Short mmCIF file of C-alpha atoms (C1' of nucleotides) in Angstrom, two decimals:
data_model
loop_
_atom_site.label_atom_id
_atom_site.label_comp_id
_atom_site.label_asym_id
_atom_site.label_seq_id
_atom_site.Cartn_x
_atom_site.Cartn_y
_atom_site.Cartn_z
CA MET V 23 -0.10 0.02 0.12
CA LEU V 24 0.92 3.43 -0.60
CA ASP V 25 0.10 6.64 0.85
CA VAL V 26 -2.73 8.36 -0.48
CA ARG V 27 -1.15 11.72 -0.64
CA PHE V 28 1.97 10.56 -2.26
CA ILE V 29 -0.76 9.36 -4.93
CA ARG V 30 -2.35 12.21 -5.07
CA GLU V 31 0.79 14.11 -5.04
CA HIS V 32 2.43 12.11 -7.65
CA PRO V 33 -0.06 10.48 -9.87
CA GLU V 34 2.35 10.09 -12.89
CA VAL V 35 4.65 8.31 -10.76
CA VAL V 36 2.46 5.64 -9.91
CA GLN V 37 0.98 5.37 -13.21
CA GLU V 38 4.46 4.99 -14.66
CA ALA V 39 5.27 2.27 -12.04
CA ALA V 40 2.27 0.34 -13.56
CA ARG V 41 3.53 0.64 -16.86
CA LYS V 42 7.29 -0.37 -15.95
CA LYS V 43 5.61 -3.59 -13.90
CA HIS V 44 3.10 -4.10 -16.99
CA LEU V 45 0.22 -4.15 -14.64
CA ASP V 46 -3.38 -3.03 -15.45
CA PHE V 47 -3.82 0.02 -13.15
CA ASP V 48 -5.59 3.10 -13.56
CA VAL V 49 -4.45 5.77 -11.16
CA GLN V 50 -6.92 8.24 -12.43
CA GLN V 51 -9.88 5.97 -12.04
CA LEU V 52 -8.29 5.85 -8.29
CA LEU V 53 -8.20 9.60 -7.64
CA GLU V 54 -12.09 10.24 -9.06
CA VAL V 55 -13.32 8.09 -5.96
CA ASP V 56 -11.05 9.49 -3.51
CA ALA V 57 -12.35 12.85 -4.90
CA ARG V 58 -15.77 12.00 -4.00
CA ARG V 59 -14.78 10.10 -1.10
CA ARG V 60 -13.30 13.41 0.32
CA GLN V 61 -16.73 14.93 -1.04
CA LEU V 62 -18.81 12.91 0.83
CA LEU V 63 -16.72 12.81 3.96
CA ALA V 64 -16.95 16.49 4.38
CA ARG V 65 -20.85 16.99 4.22
CA VAL V 66 -21.14 13.73 6.73
CA GLU V 67 -18.61 15.89 9.11
CA GLN V 68 -20.27 18.93 8.86
CA LEU V 69 -23.69 17.00 9.68
CA LYS V 70 -21.78 15.46 12.58
CA ALA V 71 -20.33 18.35 13.88
CA LEU V 72 -23.64 20.33 13.81
CA ARG V 73 -25.62 17.12 15.88
CA ASN V 74 -22.43 17.35 18.11
CA LYS V 75 -22.86 20.44 19.19
CA MET V 76 -26.74 20.75 19.29
CA SER V 77 -26.03 17.35 21.78
CA LYS V 78 -24.21 19.45 24.17
CA GLU V 79 -26.70 22.54 24.14
CA ILE V 80 -30.28 19.96 24.26
CA PRO V 81 -29.91 19.24 27.90
CA ALA V 82 -29.48 23.20 28.73
CA LEU V 83 -33.03 23.78 26.61
CA GLN V 84 -36.26 23.38 28.00
CA GLY V 85 -39.94 23.31 26.82
CA GLU V 86 -40.83 24.37 23.75
CA ALA V 87 -37.48 24.84 22.71
CA ARG V 88 -36.21 22.04 23.59
CA GLU V 89 -38.97 19.69 21.53
CA GLU V 90 -38.31 21.72 18.57
CA ALA V 91 -34.20 21.64 18.91
CA ILE V 92 -35.13 17.56 19.11
CA ALA V 93 -37.12 17.64 15.93
CA ARG V 94 -34.71 19.41 14.12
CA MET V 95 -32.24 17.14 15.18
CA ARG V 96 -34.49 14.14 14.08
CA GLN V 97 -33.85 15.49 10.43
CA VAL V 98 -30.51 15.97 11.09
CA ALA V 99 -29.78 12.44 11.88
CA ALA V 100 -31.88 11.24 8.82
CA GLU V 101 -30.03 13.11 6.54
CA SER V 102 -26.52 12.24 7.51
CA LYS V 103 -27.75 8.52 7.98
CA ALA V 104 -28.40 8.06 3.56
CA LEU V 105 -25.22 10.30 3.51
CA GLU V 106 -23.37 7.62 4.80
CA GLU V 107 -24.86 5.02 3.17
CA SER V 108 -23.08 6.65 0.40
CA LEU V 109 -19.84 7.17 2.01
CA ARG V 110 -19.46 3.19 2.75
CA GLU V 111 -19.93 2.36 -0.66
CA VAL V 112 -17.53 4.65 -1.99
CA GLU V 113 -14.77 4.13 0.88
CA ALA V 114 -15.62 0.13 0.03
CA GLN V 115 -14.61 0.65 -3.64
CA PHE V 116 -11.41 3.18 -2.46
CA THR V 117 -10.27 0.57 -0.12
CA GLU V 118 -10.48 -2.20 -3.11
CA LEU V 119 -8.47 0.04 -5.43
CA MET V 120 -5.71 1.06 -2.76
CA LEU V 121 -5.14 -2.81 -2.52
CA HIS V 122 -4.43 -2.66 -6.36
CA VAL V 123 -1.88 0.35 -6.25
CA PRO V 124 1.42 -0.75 -7.19
CA ASN V 125 4.90 0.14 -5.38
CA ILE V 126 7.10 2.48 -7.24
CA PRO V 127 9.87 0.12 -8.76
CA ASP V 128 13.80 1.48 -8.31
CA PRO V 129 15.16 3.62 -11.23
CA ASP V 130 17.47 0.65 -11.86
CA VAL V 131 15.25 -2.23 -12.17
CA PRO V 132 15.58 -2.93 -15.79
CA GLU V 133 12.45 -2.69 -18.67
CA GLY V 134 11.42 -5.57 -20.02
CA THR V 135 8.51 -8.20 -20.31
CA SER V 136 9.82 -11.50 -19.28
CA ASP V 137 12.74 -13.03 -17.54
CA ALA V 138 14.87 -12.56 -20.80
CA ASP V 139 15.32 -9.31 -19.79
CA ASN V 140 16.60 -9.66 -16.29
CA VAL V 141 20.04 -8.35 -16.18
CA VAL V 142 22.50 -10.73 -15.10
CA VAL V 143 24.51 -8.98 -11.93
CA ARG V 144 27.48 -11.64 -11.25
CA THR V 145 28.12 -15.78 -11.92
CA TRP V 146 29.89 -17.23 -9.14
CA GLY V 147 31.39 -21.25 -10.01
CA GLU V 148 32.37 -22.95 -13.04
CA ILE V 149 29.55 -24.87 -14.67
CA PRO V 150 31.46 -28.33 -14.78
CA GLN V 151 31.77 -30.44 -18.01
CA PHE V 152 31.05 -34.48 -17.49
CA ASP V 153 32.65 -37.02 -19.23
CA PHE V 154 29.43 -39.17 -18.75
CA PRO V 155 26.69 -39.22 -19.87
CA LEU V 156 24.16 -37.35 -17.08
CA ARG V 157 21.26 -38.70 -15.38
CA ASP V 158 18.83 -35.90 -14.01
CA HIS V 159 17.36 -35.92 -10.83
CA VAL V 160 14.64 -37.80 -11.36
CA GLU V 161 16.37 -40.78 -12.77
CA LEU V 162 19.02 -40.51 -9.91
CA GLY V 163 16.09 -40.39 -7.46
CA GLU V 164 14.54 -43.48 -8.78
CA LEU V 165 18.08 -45.25 -9.21
CA LEU V 166 18.72 -44.26 -5.54
CA ASP V 167 15.26 -44.81 -4.29
CA ILE V 168 15.67 -41.62 -2.75
CA ILE V 169 12.46 -40.08 -4.58
CA ASP V 170 9.16 -41.63 -5.44
CA ILE V 171 7.21 -39.50 -7.69
CA PRO V 172 4.30 -41.53 -9.21
CA ARG V 173 3.34 -43.04 -5.58
CA ALA V 174 2.54 -39.73 -4.84
CA VAL V 175 1.07 -38.56 -7.65
CA LYS V 176 -1.19 -41.70 -7.46
CA MET V 177 -3.03 -40.37 -4.02
CA ALA V 178 -2.49 -36.44 -4.40
CA GLY V 179 -2.37 -35.58 -8.02
CA SER V 180 0.39 -33.91 -10.02
CA ARG V 181 3.57 -31.92 -8.87
CA THR V 182 3.63 -34.24 -5.51
CA TYR V 183 6.52 -36.57 -4.32
CA PHE V 184 7.73 -38.41 -1.88
CA LEU V 185 11.15 -38.22 -0.29
CA LYS V 186 12.65 -41.62 0.63
CA ASN V 187 15.68 -43.19 2.37
CA ALA V 188 18.65 -40.74 2.09
CA GLY V 189 16.56 -38.31 0.16
CA VAL V 190 14.97 -37.62 3.36
CA LEU V 191 18.41 -37.12 5.36
CA LEU V 192 19.59 -34.83 2.65
CA GLU V 193 16.89 -32.95 2.52
CA LEU V 194 16.90 -32.11 6.47
CA ALA V 195 20.18 -31.83 6.24
CA VAL V 196 20.38 -29.01 3.59
CA LEU V 197 18.02 -26.78 5.53
CA GLN V 198 19.47 -27.38 8.66
CA PHE V 199 22.71 -26.08 7.52
CA ALA V 200 20.94 -23.16 6.08
CA LEU V 201 18.86 -22.32 9.38
CA HIS V 202 22.48 -22.93 11.81
CA HIS V 203 24.11 -20.64 9.26
CA MET V 204 21.26 -18.14 9.58
CA VAL V 205 21.22 -18.26 13.37
CA ARG V 206 25.04 -17.77 13.74
CA LYS V 207 24.99 -14.70 11.79
CA GLY V 208 22.57 -13.23 14.42
CA PHE V 209 19.13 -13.99 12.68
CA THR V 210 16.23 -14.85 15.16
CA PRO V 211 14.67 -18.58 14.34
CA LEU V 212 11.05 -18.92 13.89
CA ILE V 213 8.77 -22.12 13.34
CA VAL V 214 5.75 -20.90 12.34
CA PRO V 215 1.97 -21.29 11.69
CA HIS V 216 1.49 -22.86 8.03
CA LEU V 217 -2.27 -21.55 8.50
CA VAL V 218 -2.87 -17.78 8.62
CA ARG V 219 -6.03 -15.30 8.66
CA ASP V 220 -6.51 -13.13 5.77
CA GLU V 221 -5.11 -9.73 7.37
CA ALA V 222 -1.96 -11.73 7.22
CA MET V 223 -2.15 -12.37 3.20
CA ILE V 224 -3.24 -8.76 2.54
CA GLY V 225 -0.71 -7.34 4.81
CA THR V 226 1.94 -9.07 2.90
CA ALA V 227 0.18 -8.41 -0.49
CA TYR V 228 -0.28 -11.83 -1.38
CA PHE V 229 -4.15 -10.53 -1.29
CA PRO V 230 -5.96 -9.79 -3.34
CA VAL V 231 -3.70 -10.03 -6.32
CA GLY V 232 -2.74 -13.65 -6.31
CA LYS V 233 -5.29 -15.07 -3.85
CA GLU V 234 -5.67 -17.78 -6.54
CA GLN V 235 -2.29 -19.10 -5.85
CA ALA V 236 -3.12 -20.08 -2.27
CA TYR V 237 -4.53 -23.02 -0.48
CA ARG V 238 -7.78 -22.04 1.65
CA ILE V 239 -9.69 -23.78 4.25
CA PRO V 240 -13.32 -22.26 3.82
CA GLU V 241 -14.39 -23.59 7.34
CA ASP V 242 -12.41 -21.98 9.39
CA LYS V 243 -11.15 -18.84 7.14
CA LEU V 244 -7.56 -19.73 6.95
CA ASN V 245 -4.98 -19.99 4.29
CA LEU V 246 -2.45 -22.22 3.59
CA ILE V 247 1.21 -20.12 3.84
CA GLY V 248 2.91 -19.90 0.20
CA THR V 249 5.78 -18.74 2.05
CA SER V 250 6.81 -18.31 5.76
CA GLU V 251 7.48 -14.58 4.88
CA VAL V 252 3.59 -14.18 5.63
CA PRO V 253 3.60 -15.02 9.40
CA ILE V 254 7.15 -13.88 9.63
CA THR V 255 6.32 -10.49 8.47
CA ALA V 256 2.82 -10.38 9.85
CA TYR V 257 4.87 -11.11 13.51
CA HIS V 258 4.84 -7.83 14.43
CA ALA V 259 1.89 -6.43 12.72
CA ASP V 260 -0.21 -3.93 14.93
CA GLU V 261 2.79 -3.25 17.01
CA ILE V 262 5.13 -0.08 17.70
CA LEU V 263 8.88 -1.12 17.94
CA ARG V 264 11.11 1.05 19.22
CA GLU V 265 14.00 2.29 16.48
CA ASP V 266 16.78 1.04 18.66
CA GLU V 267 15.26 -2.46 18.23
CA LEU V 268 16.15 -2.26 14.59
CA PRO V 269 16.89 -4.02 12.48
CA LYS V 270 15.16 -6.97 13.20
CA TYR V 271 16.54 -10.24 11.43
CA TYR V 272 14.28 -13.22 11.48
CA VAL V 273 14.61 -16.59 9.96
CA GLY V 274 11.95 -18.97 9.53
CA ILE V 275 11.16 -22.16 8.41
CA SER V 276 8.24 -23.71 7.41
CA SER V 277 6.53 -25.76 4.26
CA CYS V 278 5.13 -23.60 1.65
CA TYR V 279 1.81 -24.86 -0.51
CA ARG V 280 1.29 -23.49 -4.06
CA ARG V 281 -1.69 -23.86 -6.01
CA GLU V 282 0.43 -23.47 -9.12
CA ALA V 283 -2.88 -22.23 -10.83
CA GLY V 284 -2.19 -21.22 -14.60
CA THR V 285 1.39 -22.87 -14.79
CA TYR V 286 -0.50 -26.47 -16.43
CA GLY V 287 2.28 -27.58 -18.79
CA LYS V 288 4.87 -25.82 -17.45
CA ASP V 289 7.70 -27.61 -15.73
CA THR V 290 5.96 -30.30 -15.33
CA ARG V 291 9.13 -32.75 -14.72
CA GLY V 292 10.57 -33.27 -11.49
CA LEU V 293 11.07 -31.28 -8.53
CA PHE V 294 11.18 -28.11 -10.20
CA ARG V 295 7.63 -26.92 -9.62
CA ILE V 296 5.30 -28.48 -7.23
CA HIS V 297 2.65 -28.03 -4.96
CA GLN V 298 4.30 -28.48 -1.53
CA PHE V 299 8.24 -28.00 -0.51
CA GLN V 300 10.38 -26.84 2.53
CA LYS V 301 12.04 -23.59 2.66
CA VAL V 302 14.29 -21.50 5.21
CA GLU V 303 13.46 -17.83 4.48
CA GLN V 304 15.18 -14.76 5.98
CA VAL V 305 13.20 -11.79 6.75
CA VAL V 306 14.72 -8.09 7.80
CA LEU V 307 12.38 -5.37 9.18
CA CYS V 308 14.58 -1.75 9.07
CA VAL V 309 14.13 1.97 9.61
CA ASN V 310 12.26 3.49 7.11
CA ASP V 311 15.36 4.82 5.02
CA PRO V 312 15.73 3.91 1.18
CA GLU V 313 19.63 3.82 1.91
CA VAL V 314 19.35 1.39 4.65
CA SER V 315 16.90 -1.06 3.20
CA ALA V 316 19.02 -1.17 -0.01
CA ARG V 317 22.00 -2.05 2.20
CA GLU V 318 19.65 -4.65 3.87
CA HIS V 319 19.13 -5.83 0.34
CA GLU V 320 22.55 -6.48 -0.50
CA HIS V 321 23.20 -8.20 3.03
CA ILE V 322 20.67 -10.93 2.36
CA VAL V 323 21.43 -11.68 -1.13
CA ARG V 324 24.97 -12.42 0.22
CA ASN V 325 23.49 -14.08 2.59
CA ALA V 326 22.01 -16.83 0.68
CA GLU V 327 25.04 -16.33 -1.80
CA GLU V 328 27.32 -17.81 1.28
CA ILE V 329 25.19 -20.76 1.41
CA LEU V 330 25.31 -21.84 -2.40
CA GLN V 331 28.80 -20.94 -2.36
CA ALA V 332 29.48 -23.57 0.99
CA LEU V 333 27.39 -26.30 -1.01
CA ARG V 334 29.75 -25.37 -4.20
CA LEU V 335 26.84 -24.77 -6.27
CA PRO V 336 27.21 -22.73 -9.49
CA TYR V 337 24.83 -19.65 -9.62
CA ARG V 338 24.07 -16.62 -10.79
CA VAL V 339 22.32 -13.35 -9.13
CA VAL V 340 19.89 -11.56 -11.99
CA LEU V 341 18.34 -8.39 -11.29
CA VAL V 342 14.95 -8.43 -11.97
CA CYS V 343 13.24 -6.45 -14.94
CA GLY V 344 9.65 -4.97 -14.54
CA ALA V 345 7.15 -7.23 -15.39
CA GLU V 346 8.59 -9.83 -13.72
CA LEU V 347 8.37 -7.81 -10.31
CA GLY V 348 4.98 -8.04 -8.36
CA LEU V 349 2.79 -5.69 -7.25
CA PRO V 350 4.53 -5.25 -4.08
CA GLN V 351 8.06 -5.03 -4.68
CA VAL V 352 10.56 -2.03 -5.36
CA LYS V 353 13.33 -4.19 -6.44
CA LYS V 354 14.19 -8.13 -6.74
CA TYR V 355 17.17 -10.00 -7.31
CA ASP V 356 16.82 -13.87 -8.23
CA ILE V 357 19.57 -16.17 -7.62
CA GLU V 358 19.41 -18.99 -10.22
CA THR V 359 21.76 -22.06 -9.50
CA TRP V 360 23.12 -24.45 -12.46
CA MET V 361 20.99 -27.40 -13.00
CA PRO V 362 22.56 -29.75 -15.64
CA SER V 363 19.44 -31.11 -16.88
CA ARG V 364 17.77 -28.09 -18.07
CA GLN V 365 21.34 -26.79 -19.25
CA ALA V 366 20.41 -23.53 -18.10
CA TYR V 367 20.24 -21.72 -14.33
CA GLY V 368 17.06 -22.14 -12.87
CA GLU V 369 15.64 -19.74 -10.20
CA THR V 370 16.61 -21.08 -6.53
CA HIS V 371 16.08 -17.81 -4.83
CA SER V 372 13.98 -14.37 -4.76
CA ALA V 373 14.90 -11.61 -2.71
CA SER V 374 12.84 -8.65 -2.57
CA LYS V 375 12.89 -5.34 -1.20
CA PHE V 376 9.12 -3.48 -0.48
CA HIS V 377 10.33 -0.28 1.31
CA ASP V 378 7.03 0.21 3.64
CA PHE V 379 4.77 -1.35 1.41
CA GLN V 380 3.74 -4.56 3.55
CA ALA V 381 4.32 -2.39 6.64
CA ARG V 382 1.87 0.55 5.79
CA ARG V 383 -0.41 -2.74 5.17
CA LEU V 384 0.42 -4.63 8.42
CA LYS V 385 0.25 -1.32 10.35
CA LEU V 386 4.28 -2.38 11.73
CA ARG V 387 5.40 0.74 12.75
CA TYR V 388 8.47 2.15 15.31
CA ARG V 389 8.83 5.24 17.08
CA ASP V 390 11.68 7.00 15.35
CA LYS V 391 14.06 9.21 17.75
CA SER V 392 12.06 12.08 17.24
CA GLY V 393 8.83 10.36 18.74
CA ALA V 394 7.31 10.15 15.60
CA LEU V 395 5.61 7.08 14.29
CA ARG V 396 6.80 5.43 11.14
CA PHE V 397 6.79 2.09 8.99
CA VAL V 398 9.58 0.29 8.98
CA HIS V 399 10.96 -1.42 5.84
CA THR V 400 10.72 -4.92 4.87
CA LEU V 401 12.73 -7.22 3.05
CA ASN V 402 12.85 -11.09 2.50
CA ASN V 403 15.17 -14.11 0.65
CA THR V 404 15.57 -16.99 0.34
CA VAL V 405 17.92 -19.14 2.40
CA ILE V 406 17.39 -22.37 0.82
CA ALA V 407 14.46 -24.15 -0.64
CA SER V 408 13.81 -27.76 -1.15
CA PRO V 409 13.44 -30.14 -2.81
CA ARG V 410 14.20 -27.54 -5.39
CA ILE V 411 17.42 -27.64 -4.27
CA LEU V 412 17.79 -30.82 -4.45
CA ILE V 413 18.21 -30.58 -8.59
CA PRO V 414 21.40 -29.23 -8.60
CA LEU V 415 23.01 -30.76 -5.61
CA LEU V 416 21.98 -33.85 -7.37
CA GLU V 417 22.68 -33.78 -10.72
CA LEU V 418 25.95 -31.58 -9.90
CA ASN V 419 27.25 -34.36 -7.43
CA GLN V 420 26.71 -37.35 -9.64
CA ARG V 421 29.37 -39.93 -10.67
CA PRO V 422 28.95 -42.78 -13.78
CA ASP V 423 27.57 -45.07 -11.54
CA GLY V 424 24.79 -43.44 -10.29
CA SER V 425 25.79 -42.68 -6.99
CA VAL V 426 25.78 -39.04 -5.76
CA ALA V 427 28.80 -37.52 -3.12
CA ILE V 428 27.38 -35.38 -0.70
CA PRO V 429 29.09 -32.09 -0.32
CA GLU V 430 31.42 -32.06 3.04
CA VAL V 431 29.20 -29.09 4.88
CA LEU V 432 26.10 -31.24 4.64
CA GLN V 433 27.73 -34.41 6.01
CA PRO V 434 27.83 -33.85 9.94
CA TYR V 435 24.02 -33.59 9.38
CA MET V 436 23.51 -36.82 7.87
CA GLY V 437 25.32 -38.64 10.52
CA GLY V 438 28.95 -38.57 8.18
CA MET V 439 27.41 -40.01 4.96
CA GLN V 440 29.48 -39.08 2.49
CA GLU V 441 27.74 -40.36 -0.48
CA ILE V 442 24.09 -41.91 -1.63
CA VAL V 443 24.75 -44.89 -3.96
CA PRO V 444 21.98 -47.74 -5.39
CA PRO V 445 20.45 -50.25 -3.38
"C1'" G S 19 -18.21 -30.58 19.86
"C1'" G S 20 -20.56 -28.40 25.09
"C1'" A S 21 -20.89 -24.73 29.66
"C1'" G S 22 -19.20 -19.95 31.30
"C1'" A S 23 -15.80 -15.42 31.33
"C1'" G S 24 -13.97 -11.06 28.92
"C1'" A S 25 -12.35 -7.64 24.68
"C1'" U S 26 -10.86 0.22 26.99
"C1'" G S 27 -4.82 4.57 24.56
"C1'" G S 28 2.33 1.89 24.27
"C1'" C S 29 1.46 -1.32 28.99
"C1'" C S 30 -2.17 -2.57 33.33
"C1'" G S 31 -7.14 -1.03 34.56
"C1'" A S 32 -11.47 2.13 36.20
"C1'" G S 33 -16.00 3.77 33.85
"C1'" U S 34 -23.56 1.51 33.19
"C1'" G S 35 -27.35 7.37 27.93
"C1'" G S 36 -24.80 13.97 27.77
"C1'" U S 37 -19.66 17.72 30.80
"C1'" C S 38 -15.64 10.97 28.17
"C1'" G S 39 -10.98 11.33 24.01
"C1'" A S 40 -12.01 8.75 28.46
"C1'" A S 41 -10.25 8.16 36.19
"C1'" G S 42 -5.86 6.74 38.24
"C1'" G S 43 -1.20 3.84 37.68
"C1'" C S 44 2.94 1.54 34.74
"C1'" G S 45 6.08 3.20 30.88
"C1'" G S 46 8.04 7.84 28.33
"C1'" U S 47 9.68 12.58 27.83
"C1'" U S 48 11.26 17.33 30.20
"C1'" G S 49 12.60 19.75 34.19
"C1'" A S 50 13.76 20.44 39.71
"C1'" U S 51 16.73 18.10 43.54
"C1'" U S 52 21.88 15.71 43.20
"C1'" C S 53 28.96 15.42 42.20
"C1'" G S 54 26.12 11.71 39.78
"C1'" A S 55 22.51 7.89 40.46
"C1'" A S 56 18.55 5.75 42.72
"C1'" A S 57 14.17 7.83 45.33
"C1'" U S 58 11.02 12.20 45.58
"C1'" C S 59 8.61 16.07 43.53
"C1'" A S 60 6.50 18.85 38.94
"C1'" A S 61 4.83 19.29 34.01
"C1'" C S 62 3.86 17.26 29.18
"C1'" U S 63 2.71 12.00 26.68
"C1'" G S 64 -3.00 8.12 21.75
"C1'" U S 65 -3.87 7.36 16.61
"C1'" G S 66 -6.11 8.43 11.97
"C1'" C S 67 -8.78 11.28 8.77
"C1'" C S 68 -11.04 15.86 6.36
"C1'" C S 69 -11.07 20.56 5.15
"C1'" U S 70 -12.19 27.14 3.88
"C1'" U S 71 -4.51 25.48 8.02
"C1'" G S 72 -7.53 27.17 12.70
"C1'" U S 73 -6.17 28.69 20.12
"C1'" G S 74 -10.93 24.21 13.04
"C1'" G S 75 -13.59 19.54 12.21
"C1'" C S 76 -14.57 14.73 12.26
"C1'" A S 77 -13.96 9.34 13.47
"C1'" C S 78 -11.78 5.96 17.11
"C1'" C S 79 -13.25 1.89 23.79
"C1'" G S 80 -12.55 -5.97 19.07
"C1'" G S 81 -15.75 -5.65 13.79
"C1'" G S 82 -20.48 -4.70 11.95
"C1'" G S 83 -25.68 -3.12 12.57
"C1'" G S 84 -29.87 -0.72 15.47
"C1'" U S 85 -32.31 1.73 19.52
"C1'" U S 86 -31.93 7.55 20.57
"C1'" C S 87 -31.68 14.18 19.61
"C1'" G S 88 -27.39 12.44 21.85
"C1'" A S 89 -24.01 5.32 22.93
"C1'" A S 90 -17.44 3.39 25.81
"C1'" U S 91 -22.47 2.88 28.16
"C1'" C S 92 -28.39 -0.20 26.30
"C1'" C S 93 -30.08 -4.05 22.12
"C1'" C S 94 -28.95 -7.11 17.96
"C1'" U S 95 -24.73 -9.86 15.61
"C1'" C S 96 -20.16 -11.50 14.02
"C1'" U S 97 -14.87 -12.19 15.22
"C1'" C S 98 -11.25 -13.42 18.48
"C1'" U S 99 -9.04 -14.65 23.29
"C1'" C S 100 -9.30 -17.23 28.15
"C1'" U S 101 -11.60 -21.08 31.41
"C1'" C S 102 -13.79 -25.36 32.71
"C1'" C S 103 -16.15 -30.48 30.40
"C1'" G S 104 -15.41 -33.98 26.22
"C1'" C S 105 -12.49 -35.83 22.07
"C1'" C S 106 -7.05 -35.86 21.14
"C1'" A S 107 -1.35 -35.54 18.62
#
RNA sequence: GGAGAGAUGGCCGAGUGGUCGAAGGCGGUUGAUUCGAAAUCAACUGUGCCCUUGUGGCACCGGGGGUUCGAAUCCCUCUCUCUCCGCCA
């Protein structure tokens, strides 16, 4: 959410943001509704002022004068009730439109219409050459008996999977390694609710745009989270923090649930795009200062790079173009890890900067040194998401016989296991 | 699932129809006192919105609706929290 005063003063900036993000949004429509809303509000408030004034005078009146005043106020009350009715309707329209206003992208966000327009910022690691025919992670998973997709599909439909045997240990190891890394860096670990109310989804801007991506439990009006970003960012909603508490660094772990609506036929093979996965996520709340928040953005990207480097997985960092930015983001870096079976880098991490867009929706504020209330800035990035990360992990560490070497840093989390071999 | 209790400012907590944006306390800020601190004393201390920006107006006591000239206060409804019982990881 943006400050409506900012929108009124800079409508062209907001319209330009919608253009750059290739979102369909009409600022003029919002401004018209806003104008109507304010007009009605002024009239309603005038009548209320009159009512309040008379209410104070009536107790002092007596006899006929009193009866007269009460009769007049009865009329005023009826009139103001009708006006309030119209105001309510306009307010509802206004709120709905406000939830669709896009955040303003940074000037250095590249123009573009697809991920082909993302700009590579840096690349790390050599793409290894293999002198034997490679198996992809699905073949390896089957051969090693660590991934079972057909049986999952039998009971749960497409985009589901079982992990099995060392596959389970490997996933838990990579998650634990990532979590420990972040805790060592001073991040506060959280295990979060996987089911949240609409307010948390709206507050983090996953609703109303994107609602079709979430699984919903209608009986309880709860939603399955698509990322622990939602409960972590909403953790301090409606609170007033002290400036000296900031920045707050959180690392959460959760399963993530995504309907993947509208992706039929896309990435259908293997563990790339699935309905449920596990993710360690980092979230930062910092002061309302674009420079600080830009610094934190680089910080959380570096944190994720450290993980990939420790796992010795080649990757590149890309600056995401306008059309690939969502409604709420100011700027986003994706980290893409090399996946031999795709013969391409595949997205494994996504680092977003929001300024106060989420904080406004969540009423997540702090009192600054001068005593004023300000909205925090929020940021988040993946630390590691599994099983997607198992794709490069398995494919890049395979040997001609189909066995897979386990990266050194993960071995302590797997009881010292050094390789996964076919049964 | 059954029964009951409750929801008031940053926090605790009073308030059962008009003088209540709301007592009191805690916390916070400033000042006095002190070598300094503690303690004590004094003053100040909510948020959001609107406009013709003024010693202006409106709203907010969980959400919504109603009664009334007037509602934190009365009525209806929803949500949430807590306690007990049942079931259960």
